[in-house]
mmCIF file of C-alpha atoms in Angstrom:
data_model
loop_
_atom_site.group_PDB
_atom_site.id
_atom_site.type_symbol
_atom_site.label_atom_id
_atom_site.label_comp_id
_atom_site.label_asym_id
_atom_site.label_seq_id
_atom_site.Cartn_x
_atom_site.Cartn_y
_atom_site.Cartn_z
ATOM 1 C CA MET A 1476 -51.043 -115.111 23.415
ATOM 2 C CA GLY A 1477 -53.321 -111.845 24.116
ATOM 3 C CA ALA A 1478 -50.845 -109.823 21.307
ATOM 4 C CA ARG A 1479 -51.126 -112.350 18.882
ATOM 5 C CA ARG A 1480 -55.388 -112.806 19.391
ATOM 6 C CA ARG A 1481 -55.601 -109.128 19.338
ATOM 7 C CA GLY A 1482 -53.407 -109.137 15.754
ATOM 8 C CA LEU A 1483 -55.686 -111.953 13.955
ATOM 9 C CA SER A 1484 -59.151 -110.478 14.865
ATOM 10 C CA LYS A 1485 -57.753 -106.948 13.643
ATOM 11 C CA TRP A 1486 -57.668 -108.560 10.200
ATOM 12 C CA TRP A 1487 -61.274 -110.870 10.584
ATOM 13 C CA TRP A 1488 -62.744 -109.028 7.353
ATOM 14 C CA LEU A 1489 -59.976 -109.517 5.145
ATOM 15 C CA GLY A 1490 -61.036 -113.137 4.287
ATOM 16 C CA PRO A 1491 -64.806 -112.430 3.585
ATOM 17 C CA LEU A 1492 -63.761 -109.238 1.498
ATOM 18 C CA ILE A 1493 -61.372 -111.153 -0.962
ATOM 19 C CA GLY A 1494 -64.034 -113.824 -1.122
ATOM 20 C CA ALA A 1495 -66.846 -111.096 -2.067
ATOM 21 C CA SER A 1496 -64.575 -109.642 -4.663
ATOM 22 C CA ALA A 1497 -63.655 -113.042 -5.852
ATOM 23 C CA LEU A 1498 -67.149 -113.957 -6.221
ATOM 24 C CA ALA A 1499 -68.249 -110.477 -7.974
ATOM 25 C CA ALA A 1500 -65.417 -110.557 -10.438
ATOM 26 C CA ILE A 1501 -66.648 -114.092 -11.516
ATOM 27 C CA LEU A 1502 -70.363 -113.248 -12.104
ATOM 28 C CA ALA A 1503 -69.353 -110.027 -14.134
ATOM 29 C CA TRP A 1504 -66.958 -112.015 -16.108
ATOM 30 C CA ARG A 1505 -69.346 -114.366 -17.037
ATOM 31 C CA GLY A 1506 -72.168 -112.001 -17.888
ATOM 32 C CA ALA A 1507 -70.424 -109.569 -19.512
ATOM 33 C CA SER A 1508 -71.131 -110.255 -23.208
ATOM 34 C CA PRO A 1509 -73.042 -112.559 -25.047
ATOM 35 C CA THR A 1510 -71.103 -115.475 -27.168
ATOM 36 C CA GLU A 1511 -70.448 -114.914 -30.862
ATOM 37 C CA GLU A 1512 -73.327 -117.554 -31.664
ATOM 38 C CA ALA A 1513 -75.516 -115.372 -29.984
ATOM 39 C CA ARG A 1514 -74.535 -112.127 -31.666
ATOM 40 C CA ALA A 1515 -74.581 -113.723 -34.906
ATOM 41 C CA ARG A 1516 -78.265 -114.590 -34.461
ATOM 42 C CA GLN A 1517 -79.116 -110.925 -33.050
ATOM 43 C CA GLY A 1518 -80.866 -108.733 -35.783
ATOM 44 C CA GLN A 1519 -82.071 -104.979 -35.504
ATOM 45 C CA GLY A 1520 -82.899 -103.692 -32.073
ATOM 46 C CA GLY A 1521 -81.175 -106.674 -30.604
ATOM 47 C CA ALA A 1522 -83.687 -109.464 -31.161
ATOM 48 C CA VAL A 1523 -82.762 -112.676 -32.200
ATOM 49 C CA ARG A 1524 -82.964 -113.540 -35.456
ATOM 50 C CA VAL A 1525 -84.335 -117.365 -36.166
ATOM 51 C CA ALA A 1526 -83.674 -119.147 -39.732
ATOM 52 C CA ARG A 1527 -86.439 -119.164 -41.805
ATOM 53 C CA ARG A 1528 -88.237 -122.473 -43.209
ATOM 54 C CA GLU A 1529 -90.369 -120.908 -45.755
ATOM 55 C CA THR A 1530 -88.222 -119.447 -48.538
ATOM 56 C CA ARG A 1531 -90.546 -118.854 -51.160
ATOM 57 C CA PRO A 1532 -92.036 -115.405 -51.779
ATOM 58 C CA THR A 1533 -95.548 -114.574 -50.800
ATOM 59 C CA LEU A 1534 -98.540 -113.763 -53.203
ATOM 60 C CA ASP A 1535 -99.342 -110.298 -54.192
ATOM 61 C CA PRO A 1536 -102.280 -109.028 -52.049
ATOM 62 C CA ALA A 1537 -103.258 -107.182 -55.046
ATOM 63 C CA ARG A 1538 -104.654 -110.779 -56.546
ATOM 64 C CA PHE A 1539 -107.276 -111.135 -53.737
ATOM 65 C CA VAL A 1540 -110.678 -108.764 -52.178
ATOM 66 C CA GLY A 1541 -111.443 -108.211 -49.004
ATOM 67 C CA LYS A 1542 -110.208 -109.916 -45.672
ATOM 68 C CA ALA A 1543 -107.998 -112.619 -48.203
ATOM 69 C CA ARG A 1544 -106.171 -109.273 -49.171
ATOM 70 C CA LEU A 1545 -105.684 -107.802 -45.730
ATOM 71 C CA ALA A 1546 -104.315 -111.046 -44.801
ATOM 72 C CA HIS A 1547 -101.951 -111.614 -47.816
ATOM 73 C CA GLN A 1548 -100.968 -107.860 -46.915
ATOM 74 C CA VAL A 1549 -100.186 -109.265 -43.162
ATOM 75 C CA ALA A 1550 -98.309 -112.186 -44.364
ATOM 76 C CA ARG A 1551 -96.080 -109.794 -46.601
ATOM 77 C CA ASP A 1552 -95.131 -107.616 -43.743
ATOM 78 C CA ILE A 1553 -94.481 -109.910 -41.125
ATOM 79 C CA PRO A 1554 -93.505 -113.187 -42.484
ATOM 80 C CA ASP A 1555 -90.932 -113.650 -39.892
ATOM 81 C CA VAL A 1556 -93.738 -114.078 -37.158
ATOM 82 C CA LEU A 1557 -96.199 -116.284 -39.624
ATOM 83 C CA ASP A 1558 -93.451 -118.629 -40.384
ATOM 84 C CA GLN A 1559 -92.621 -119.439 -36.490
ATOM 85 C CA LEU A 1560 -96.498 -120.232 -36.485
ATOM 86 C CA TYR A 1561 -97.994 -123.852 -36.997
ATOM 87 C CA CYS A 1562 -100.737 -123.925 -39.280
ATOM 88 C CA TYR A 1563 -103.541 -125.924 -37.698
ATOM 89 C CA CYS A 1564 -105.860 -127.528 -41.203
ATOM 90 C CA GLU A 1565 -102.537 -129.602 -40.909
ATOM 91 C CA CYS A 1566 -101.443 -128.631 -44.747
ATOM 92 C CA ASP A 1567 -98.109 -129.905 -43.623
ATOM 93 C CA LYS A 1568 -99.111 -133.393 -43.939
ATOM 94 C CA THR A 1569 -101.414 -132.839 -46.848
ATOM 95 C CA ILE A 1570 -99.258 -130.388 -49.076
ATOM 96 C CA GLY A 1571 -96.135 -130.368 -47.437
ATOM 97 C CA HIS A 1572 -96.365 -126.825 -46.177
ATOM 98 C CA LYS A 1573 -93.920 -126.167 -43.237
ATOM 99 C CA SER A 1574 -95.622 -123.109 -41.317
ATOM 100 C CA LEU A 1575 -98.494 -120.856 -41.654
ATOM 101 C CA LEU A 1576 -96.565 -118.582 -43.901
ATOM 102 C CA SER A 1577 -96.331 -121.616 -46.689
ATOM 103 C CA CYS A 1578 -100.397 -121.051 -46.894
ATOM 104 C CA PHE A 1579 -99.846 -117.535 -48.128
ATOM 105 C CA THR A 1580 -97.097 -118.751 -51.044
ATOM 106 C CA ASP A 1581 -99.503 -121.056 -53.382
ATOM 107 C CA GLY A 1582 -103.271 -119.770 -52.501
ATOM 108 C CA HIS A 1583 -104.151 -121.968 -50.057
ATOM 109 C CA ALA A 1584 -104.827 -119.053 -47.499
ATOM 110 C CA ALA A 1585 -107.363 -117.921 -49.759
ATOM 111 C CA THR A 1586 -109.887 -121.292 -50.004
#
């Protein structure tokens, strides 16, 4: 019995080693690459792209002066950001706007 006990105690580390290796392999496999859907939504630089709600173009900043011109230029430069922001003047209820970007498509932002 002593010889058998010594033989088993020599291999005690094999079970935990196999278990840890299997766990590491499963974790590596699950987190290895993003899904096809996530890859399709990624834009330049790995940023996730969101579908735009407002599709109309913004008004030309040259039609305005002062702060209104600057605001319309910003709207033209970063439309994806403004399209994700809620407009607090509640123009979505009264005029049918979809986001803050909508205000820059019809002159509402200049008033």
